[in-house]
XYZ file of C-alpha atoms in Angstrom:
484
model
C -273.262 -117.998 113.441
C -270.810 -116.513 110.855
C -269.867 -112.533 110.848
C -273.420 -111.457 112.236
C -272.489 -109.776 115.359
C -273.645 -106.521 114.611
C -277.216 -107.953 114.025
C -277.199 -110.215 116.731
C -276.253 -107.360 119.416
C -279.068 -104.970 117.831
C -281.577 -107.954 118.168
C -280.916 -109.138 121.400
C -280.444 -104.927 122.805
C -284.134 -105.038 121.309
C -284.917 -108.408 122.718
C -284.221 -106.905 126.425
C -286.000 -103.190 126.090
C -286.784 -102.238 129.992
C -290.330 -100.824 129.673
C -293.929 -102.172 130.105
C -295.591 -100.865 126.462
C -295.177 -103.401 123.406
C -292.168 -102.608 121.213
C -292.239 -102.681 117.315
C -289.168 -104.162 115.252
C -288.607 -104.555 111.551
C -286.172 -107.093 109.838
C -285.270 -107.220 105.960
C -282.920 -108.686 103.755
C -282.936 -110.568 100.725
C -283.712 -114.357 101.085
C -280.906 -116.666 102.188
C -278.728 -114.464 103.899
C -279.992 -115.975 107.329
C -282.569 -113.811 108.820
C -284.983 -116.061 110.110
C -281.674 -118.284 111.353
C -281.123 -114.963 113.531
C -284.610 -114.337 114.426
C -285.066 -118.104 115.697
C -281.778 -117.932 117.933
C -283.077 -115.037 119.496
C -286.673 -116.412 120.746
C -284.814 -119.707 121.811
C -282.818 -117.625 123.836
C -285.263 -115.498 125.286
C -288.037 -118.003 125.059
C -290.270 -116.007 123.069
C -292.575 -117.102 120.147
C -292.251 -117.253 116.303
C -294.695 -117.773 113.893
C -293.872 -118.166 109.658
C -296.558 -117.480 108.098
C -297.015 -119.375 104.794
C -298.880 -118.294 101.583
C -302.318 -118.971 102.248
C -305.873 -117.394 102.579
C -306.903 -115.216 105.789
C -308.608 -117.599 107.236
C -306.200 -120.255 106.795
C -303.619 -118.131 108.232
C -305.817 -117.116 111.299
C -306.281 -120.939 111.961
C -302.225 -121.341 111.377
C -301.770 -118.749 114.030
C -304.396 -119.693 116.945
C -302.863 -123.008 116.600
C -299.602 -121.878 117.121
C -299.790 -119.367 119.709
C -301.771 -121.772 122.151
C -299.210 -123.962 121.794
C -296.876 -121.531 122.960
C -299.244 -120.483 125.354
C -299.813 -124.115 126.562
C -303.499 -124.233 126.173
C -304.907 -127.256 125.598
C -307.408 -126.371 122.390
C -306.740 -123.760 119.954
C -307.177 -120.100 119.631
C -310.368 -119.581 117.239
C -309.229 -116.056 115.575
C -312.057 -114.370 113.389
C -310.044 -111.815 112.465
C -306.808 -110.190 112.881
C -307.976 -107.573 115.782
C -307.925 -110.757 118.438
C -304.712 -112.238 117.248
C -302.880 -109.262 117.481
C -304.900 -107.967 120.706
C -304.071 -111.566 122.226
C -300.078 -111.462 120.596
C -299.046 -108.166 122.624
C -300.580 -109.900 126.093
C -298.354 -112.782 126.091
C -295.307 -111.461 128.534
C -297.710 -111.583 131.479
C -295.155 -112.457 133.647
C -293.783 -108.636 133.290
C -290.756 -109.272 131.771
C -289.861 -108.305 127.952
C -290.815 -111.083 125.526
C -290.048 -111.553 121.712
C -292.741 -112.509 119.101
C -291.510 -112.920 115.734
C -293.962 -113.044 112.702
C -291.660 -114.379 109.900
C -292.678 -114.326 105.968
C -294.651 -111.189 106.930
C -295.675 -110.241 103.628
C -297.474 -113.330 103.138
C -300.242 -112.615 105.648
C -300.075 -108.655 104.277
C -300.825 -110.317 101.258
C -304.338 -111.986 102.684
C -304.753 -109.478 104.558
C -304.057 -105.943 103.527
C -305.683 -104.183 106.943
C -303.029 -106.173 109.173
C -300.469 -103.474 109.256
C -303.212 -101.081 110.332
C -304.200 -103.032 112.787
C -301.266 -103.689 114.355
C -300.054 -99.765 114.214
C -303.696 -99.534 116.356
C -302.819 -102.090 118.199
C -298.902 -100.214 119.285
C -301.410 -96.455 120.122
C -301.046 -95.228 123.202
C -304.549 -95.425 124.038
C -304.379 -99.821 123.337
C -300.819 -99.790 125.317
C -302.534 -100.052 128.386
C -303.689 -103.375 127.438
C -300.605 -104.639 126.399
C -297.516 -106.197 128.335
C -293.704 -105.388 127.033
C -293.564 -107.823 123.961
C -290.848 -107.047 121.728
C -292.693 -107.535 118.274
C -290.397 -108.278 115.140
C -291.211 -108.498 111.681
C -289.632 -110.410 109.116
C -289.363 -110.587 105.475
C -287.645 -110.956 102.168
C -289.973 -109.763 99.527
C -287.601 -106.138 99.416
C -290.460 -104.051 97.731
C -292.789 -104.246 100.825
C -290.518 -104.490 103.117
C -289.144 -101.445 102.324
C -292.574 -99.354 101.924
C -293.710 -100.959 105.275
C -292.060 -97.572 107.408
C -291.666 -95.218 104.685
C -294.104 -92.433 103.814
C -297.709 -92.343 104.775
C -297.466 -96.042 105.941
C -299.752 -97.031 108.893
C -296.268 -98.294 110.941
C -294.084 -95.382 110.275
C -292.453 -93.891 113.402
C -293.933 -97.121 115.107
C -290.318 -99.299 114.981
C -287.564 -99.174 117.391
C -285.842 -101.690 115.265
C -285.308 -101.344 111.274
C -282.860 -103.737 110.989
C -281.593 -105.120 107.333
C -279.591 -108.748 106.967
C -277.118 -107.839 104.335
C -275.013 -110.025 102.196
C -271.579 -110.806 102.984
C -269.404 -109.349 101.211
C -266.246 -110.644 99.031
C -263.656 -110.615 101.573
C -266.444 -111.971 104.144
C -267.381 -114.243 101.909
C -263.694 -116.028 100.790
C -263.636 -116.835 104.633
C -266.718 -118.068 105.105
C -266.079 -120.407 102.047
C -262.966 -120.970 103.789
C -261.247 -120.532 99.998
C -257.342 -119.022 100.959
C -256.557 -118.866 97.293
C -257.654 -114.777 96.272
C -258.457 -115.668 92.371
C -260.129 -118.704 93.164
C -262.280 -116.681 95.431
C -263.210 -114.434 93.274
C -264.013 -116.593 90.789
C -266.061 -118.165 93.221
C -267.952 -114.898 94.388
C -268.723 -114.042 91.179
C -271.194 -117.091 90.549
C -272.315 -117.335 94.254
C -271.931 -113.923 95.769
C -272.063 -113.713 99.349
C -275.233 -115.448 99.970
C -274.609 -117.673 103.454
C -277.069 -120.378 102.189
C -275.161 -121.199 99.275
C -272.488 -122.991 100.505
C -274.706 -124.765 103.563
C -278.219 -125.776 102.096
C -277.486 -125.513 98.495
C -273.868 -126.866 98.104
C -273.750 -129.251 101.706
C -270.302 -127.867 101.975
C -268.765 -128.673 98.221
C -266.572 -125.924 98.084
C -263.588 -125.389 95.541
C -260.166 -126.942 97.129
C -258.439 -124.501 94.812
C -257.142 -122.984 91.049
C -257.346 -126.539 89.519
C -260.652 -127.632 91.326
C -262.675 -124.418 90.197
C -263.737 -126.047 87.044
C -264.494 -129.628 88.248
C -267.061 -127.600 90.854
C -268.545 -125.318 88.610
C -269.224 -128.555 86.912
C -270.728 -130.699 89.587
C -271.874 -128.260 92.291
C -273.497 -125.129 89.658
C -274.393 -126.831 86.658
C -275.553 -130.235 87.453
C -279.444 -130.192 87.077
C -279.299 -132.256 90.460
C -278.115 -129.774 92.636
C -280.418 -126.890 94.232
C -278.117 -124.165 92.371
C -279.015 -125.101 89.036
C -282.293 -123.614 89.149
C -282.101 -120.978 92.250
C -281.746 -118.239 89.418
C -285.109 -118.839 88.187
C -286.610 -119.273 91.898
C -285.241 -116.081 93.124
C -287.721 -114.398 90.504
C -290.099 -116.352 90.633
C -290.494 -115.954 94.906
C -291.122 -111.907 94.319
C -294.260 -110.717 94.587
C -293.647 -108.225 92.780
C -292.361 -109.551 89.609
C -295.681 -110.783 87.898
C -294.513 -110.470 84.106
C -291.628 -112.990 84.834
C -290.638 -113.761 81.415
C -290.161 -109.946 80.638
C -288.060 -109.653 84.065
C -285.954 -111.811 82.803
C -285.404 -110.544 79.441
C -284.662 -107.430 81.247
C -281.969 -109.438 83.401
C -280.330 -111.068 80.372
C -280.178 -107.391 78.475
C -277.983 -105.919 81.280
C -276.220 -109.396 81.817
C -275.246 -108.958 78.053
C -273.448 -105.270 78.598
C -276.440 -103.136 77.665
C -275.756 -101.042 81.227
C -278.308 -97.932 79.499
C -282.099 -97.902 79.306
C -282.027 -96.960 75.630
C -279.538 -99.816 75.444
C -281.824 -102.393 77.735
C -284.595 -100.952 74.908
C -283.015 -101.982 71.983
C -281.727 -105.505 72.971
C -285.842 -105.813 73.813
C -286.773 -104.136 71.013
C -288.931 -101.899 73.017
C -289.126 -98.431 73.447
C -287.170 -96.834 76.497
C -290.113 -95.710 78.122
C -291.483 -98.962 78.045
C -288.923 -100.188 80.662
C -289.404 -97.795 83.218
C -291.589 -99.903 85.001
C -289.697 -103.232 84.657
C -286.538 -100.976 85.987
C -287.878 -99.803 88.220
C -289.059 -102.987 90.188
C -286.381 -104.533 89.793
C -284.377 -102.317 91.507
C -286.766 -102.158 94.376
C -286.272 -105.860 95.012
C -282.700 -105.836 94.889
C -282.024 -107.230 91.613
C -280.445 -104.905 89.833
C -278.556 -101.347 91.238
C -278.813 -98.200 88.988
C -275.264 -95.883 89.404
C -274.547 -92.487 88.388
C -271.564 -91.968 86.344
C -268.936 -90.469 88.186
C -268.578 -87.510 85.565
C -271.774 -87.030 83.570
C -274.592 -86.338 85.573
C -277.163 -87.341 83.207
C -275.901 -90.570 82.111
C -276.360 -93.677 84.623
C -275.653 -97.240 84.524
C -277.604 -100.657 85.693
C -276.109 -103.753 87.036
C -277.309 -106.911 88.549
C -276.849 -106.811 91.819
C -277.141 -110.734 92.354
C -274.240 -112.521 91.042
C -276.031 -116.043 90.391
C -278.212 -114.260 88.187
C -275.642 -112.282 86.265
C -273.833 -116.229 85.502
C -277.511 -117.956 84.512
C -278.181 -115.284 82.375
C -274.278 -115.452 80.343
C -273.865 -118.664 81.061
C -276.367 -120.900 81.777
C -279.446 -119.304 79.984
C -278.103 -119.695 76.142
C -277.532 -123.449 77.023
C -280.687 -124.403 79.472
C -281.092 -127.263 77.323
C -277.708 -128.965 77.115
C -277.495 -128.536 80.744
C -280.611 -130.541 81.762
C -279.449 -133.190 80.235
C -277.239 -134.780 82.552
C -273.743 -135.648 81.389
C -273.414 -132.350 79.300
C -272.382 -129.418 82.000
C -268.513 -130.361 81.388
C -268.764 -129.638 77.278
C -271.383 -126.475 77.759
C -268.604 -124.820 80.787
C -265.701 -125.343 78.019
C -267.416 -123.570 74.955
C -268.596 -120.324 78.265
C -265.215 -119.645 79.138
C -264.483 -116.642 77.122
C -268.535 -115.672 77.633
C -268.020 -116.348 81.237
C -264.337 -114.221 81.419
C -266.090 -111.472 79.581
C -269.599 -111.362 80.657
C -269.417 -112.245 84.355
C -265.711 -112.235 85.908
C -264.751 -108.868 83.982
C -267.210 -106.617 85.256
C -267.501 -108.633 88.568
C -263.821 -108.018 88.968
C -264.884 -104.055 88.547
C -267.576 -103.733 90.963
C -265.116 -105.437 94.039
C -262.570 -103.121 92.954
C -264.774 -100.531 93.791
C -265.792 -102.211 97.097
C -262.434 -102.295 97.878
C -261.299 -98.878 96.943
C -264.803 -97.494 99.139
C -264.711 -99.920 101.999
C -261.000 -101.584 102.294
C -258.222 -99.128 100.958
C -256.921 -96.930 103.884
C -256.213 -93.440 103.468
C -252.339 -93.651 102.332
C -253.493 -95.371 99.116
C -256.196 -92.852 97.984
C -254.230 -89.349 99.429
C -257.396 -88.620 101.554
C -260.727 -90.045 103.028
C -262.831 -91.573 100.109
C -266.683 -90.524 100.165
C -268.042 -92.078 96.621
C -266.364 -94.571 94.751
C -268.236 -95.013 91.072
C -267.301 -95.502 87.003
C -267.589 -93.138 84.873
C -267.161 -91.957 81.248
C -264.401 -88.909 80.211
C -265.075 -87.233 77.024
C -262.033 -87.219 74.384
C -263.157 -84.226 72.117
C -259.675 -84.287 69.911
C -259.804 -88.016 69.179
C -263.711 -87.894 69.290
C -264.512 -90.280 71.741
C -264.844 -91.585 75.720
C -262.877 -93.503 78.105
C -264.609 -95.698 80.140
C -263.152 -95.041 83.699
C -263.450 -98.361 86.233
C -262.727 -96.875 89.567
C -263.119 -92.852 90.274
C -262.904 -92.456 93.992
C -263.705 -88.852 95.439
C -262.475 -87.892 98.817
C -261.549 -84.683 100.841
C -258.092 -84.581 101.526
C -258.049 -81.537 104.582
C -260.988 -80.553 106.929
C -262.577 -78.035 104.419
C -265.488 -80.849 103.457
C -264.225 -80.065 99.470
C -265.074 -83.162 97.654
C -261.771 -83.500 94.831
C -261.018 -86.515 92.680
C -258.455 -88.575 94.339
C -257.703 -91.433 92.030
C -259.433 -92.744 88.912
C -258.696 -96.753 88.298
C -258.612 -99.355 85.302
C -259.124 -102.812 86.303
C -258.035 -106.010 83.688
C -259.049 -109.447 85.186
C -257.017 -111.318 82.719
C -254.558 -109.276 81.659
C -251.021 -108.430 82.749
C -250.793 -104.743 82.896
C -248.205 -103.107 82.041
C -246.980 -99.214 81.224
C -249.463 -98.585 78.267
C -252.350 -98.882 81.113
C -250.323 -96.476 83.168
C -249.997 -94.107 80.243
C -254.335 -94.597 79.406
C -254.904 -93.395 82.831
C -252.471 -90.624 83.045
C -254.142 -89.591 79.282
C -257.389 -89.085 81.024
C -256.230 -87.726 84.325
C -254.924 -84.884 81.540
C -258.472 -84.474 80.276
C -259.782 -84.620 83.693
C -257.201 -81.534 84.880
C -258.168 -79.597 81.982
C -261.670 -79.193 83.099
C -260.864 -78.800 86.588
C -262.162 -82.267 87.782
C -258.771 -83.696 88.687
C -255.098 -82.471 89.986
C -251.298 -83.059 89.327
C -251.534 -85.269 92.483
C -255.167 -87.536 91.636
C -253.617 -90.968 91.807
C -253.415 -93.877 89.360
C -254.287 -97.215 90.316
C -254.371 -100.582 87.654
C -256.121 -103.955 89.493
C -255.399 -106.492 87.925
C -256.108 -110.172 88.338
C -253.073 -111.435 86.555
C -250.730 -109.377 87.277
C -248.215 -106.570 86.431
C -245.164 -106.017 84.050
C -241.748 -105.534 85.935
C -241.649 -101.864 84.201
C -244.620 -100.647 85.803
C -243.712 -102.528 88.706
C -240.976 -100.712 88.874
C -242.551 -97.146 88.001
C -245.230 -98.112 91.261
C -242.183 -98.271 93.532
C -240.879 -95.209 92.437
C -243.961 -92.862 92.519
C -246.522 -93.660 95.380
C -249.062 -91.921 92.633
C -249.042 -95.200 91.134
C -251.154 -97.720 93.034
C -250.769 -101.636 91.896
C -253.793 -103.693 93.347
C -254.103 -107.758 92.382
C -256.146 -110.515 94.236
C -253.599 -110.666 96.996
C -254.181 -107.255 98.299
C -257.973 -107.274 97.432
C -258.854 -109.997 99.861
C -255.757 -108.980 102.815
C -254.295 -105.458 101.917
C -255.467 -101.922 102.091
């Protein structure tokens, strides 16, 4: 078990409740970060039960279930369910012994699916007037499909207010991830991330363990581990839609995908790479975001302007990279030629505004205090109007803070991040044009910070100017993945 301590102590606290009445839990996360890995740890340590339900009809699943609990239960034939009220009734009276017992229902959504009434009936089944039927099992369940997951406790749901668990499996993130790829070298890592993310399964199930060895193995792997039509990442891009319920219309899902992949971060943009009208995509957008694809940001400066981005990496890359070229790279033989003709797609497309978006997880997340002048409470992008030269500045990293006890939110550093470019003082001198603009209209101060990331590196002049003004902050790979 890798970096999942905080979910392992909330599971197993829930695992050992004191109390006779049956106890409702709730586990999320998208698929492949290891939730049902956790979930089946904990009944083997508690001896519990755990059942994963499979896409079927009602009466299939029924069968499934009766089968599988009596096993548990040790009877010698099978429970004969006709419906849902005696598997659940018969579920919450399996710790007869008196002491707390898990039962885990993984896949959830797939018997919610056959069987719309089952969250009803087990919210009837967790009333105080059916408790006294009941013995102190610790009920958890599990799923991945984000979009009912997520409505299961919200709102007028039949389970909200019924959970003492809500517990979500999240992805790991950069700096968790470099480790757990046990990669040392930062750009290497981050090259890394940005096809794979921090999805656990990845490297395990989906790579057995091919990892990059370093800077001069990262295209060789790419090669042989991401684009070889033999291995299970070649085509995980096009499962991951395909496995939400949700997403019916895939072929429109995905031209959604590829319009953002492509730089079109604006509905009106999305719209006209479609050729659609914006209100057409509201929908699409919409669902997307509620199963984790894609994130939708508010500019850091204009309230009514926004900004969409794909949330999983791997499907940010098959979309730039792998999409244009689907059939050169099921031929086998051809990934080497196709990765050589994507580099500058795959620089521009994928590592650039990757490199952005962990900047800003680091400035949120990683930087300390010292670095920003105060405690950070949003980090976002943003856009900074340029009336006299009649244009805008695309800012990559505004991070707002408070620097005293008043709770004042102020602007404490805006950012410009270059992957693959060695920054020097004209980057300094962009930033300190729109901290400028920013002071005139009262957004920033004298004493807002600069800060240039850079993959590459940094001229000796500015690297000089940084050690002479702690206003100037110089973040590369090195101090992404180990500094603050």
């Amino acid at each position: 078990m890798f970096d999942r301590d905080f979910e392992w102590a909330e599971l197993t606290r829930f695992a050992a409740l004191p109390g006779p009445r049956a106890t409702l839990g709730v586990v999320s996360g998208r698929r492949r970060q290891g939730k049902t890995f956790l979930l089946d740890a904990v009944t083997r340590a508690s001896g519990g039960f755990m059942f994963t339900a499979t896409e079927t009809t009602e009466a299939d699943a029924l069968r499934q279930f009766g089968e599988a609990l009596a096993r548990y239960r040790q009877q010698p034939t099978p429970f004969r369910f006709a419906h849902w009220d005696e598997a659940v009734t018969e579920l919450l009276r399996i710790a007869d012994m008196g002491d707390p017992i898990v039962a885990v229902i993984d896949e959830f959504p797939f018997l919610a699916k056959a069987s719309p009434a089952l969250p009803s009936i087990i919210q009837r089944a967790l009333d105080p007037a059916a408790q006294h039927t009941n013995t102190p099992v610790r009920l958890l369940l599990c799923g991945s499909a984000l979009s009912f997951m997520g409505k299961l406790l919200a709102g007028n749901a039949p389970l909200r207010g019924r959970a003492g668990l809500e517990l979500v499996v999240p992805t790991l993130d950069f700096r968790l991830a470099a480790e757990f790829w046990e990669i040392t070298d930062p750009r290497t890592a981050l090259l890394t991330h940005a096809i794979v993310g921090g999805t656990p399964a990845y490297r395990r199930e989906f790579t057995q363990g091919d990892t990059p060895a370093g800077p001069e193995d990262f295209d060789a792997w790419v090669t042989r581990a991401v684009l070889n039509p033999a291995r299970p990442l070649f085509r995980e891009a096009r499962y991951l839609l395909a496995e939400e319920p949700e997403l019916h219309d895939t072929a429109l899902y995905h031209s959604v995908l590829a319009a953002i992949a492509g730089g079109n971060a604006a509905r009106g943009g999305i719209a006209d790479f479609l050729g659609r009208k914006s209100t057409d995509l509201a929908h699409p957008l919409s669902v997307l975001q509620d199963v984790g694809m894609i994130t939708h940001e508010a500019d850091a400066f204009r309230r009514n302007r926004s900004a969409y981005r794909i949330a999983e990496p791997l499907i940010a890359f098959y979309h730039s990279v792998m999409r244009p070229a689907w059939g050169d790279l099921e031929r086998p033989g051809r990934a080497p030629a196709v990765w050589h003709r994507a580099q500058s797609t795959f620089r521009s497309k994928v590592v650039g505004p990757h490199f952005e978006q962990v900047c800003r997880e680091w400035a949120r997340w990683h930087a300390s205090a010292a670095t920003h002048g105060g405690q950070v409470t949003r980090v976002a992008s943003g856009t900074v109007n340029d009336p006299a030269a009649k244009t805008g500045h695309e800012v990559d990293v505004a991070v707002h803070g408070e620097t005293d006890d008043s709770g004042r939110e102020t602007l404490l550093a805006i950012g410009e991040a270059k992957w693959n470019d060695v920054m020097g003082k004209s980057h300094l001198e962009r930033l300190q044009h729109i901290r400028a603009l920013l002071t005139a209209r009262g957004t920033a101060t004298d004493v807002t910070r600069l800060q240039c990331y850079s993959g590459t590196g940094f001229t000796t002049e500015l690297r000089h100017l940084a050690e002479n003004d702690p206003a100037i902050q110089l973040i590369d790979p090195v101090r992404l993945y180990h500094g603050d």
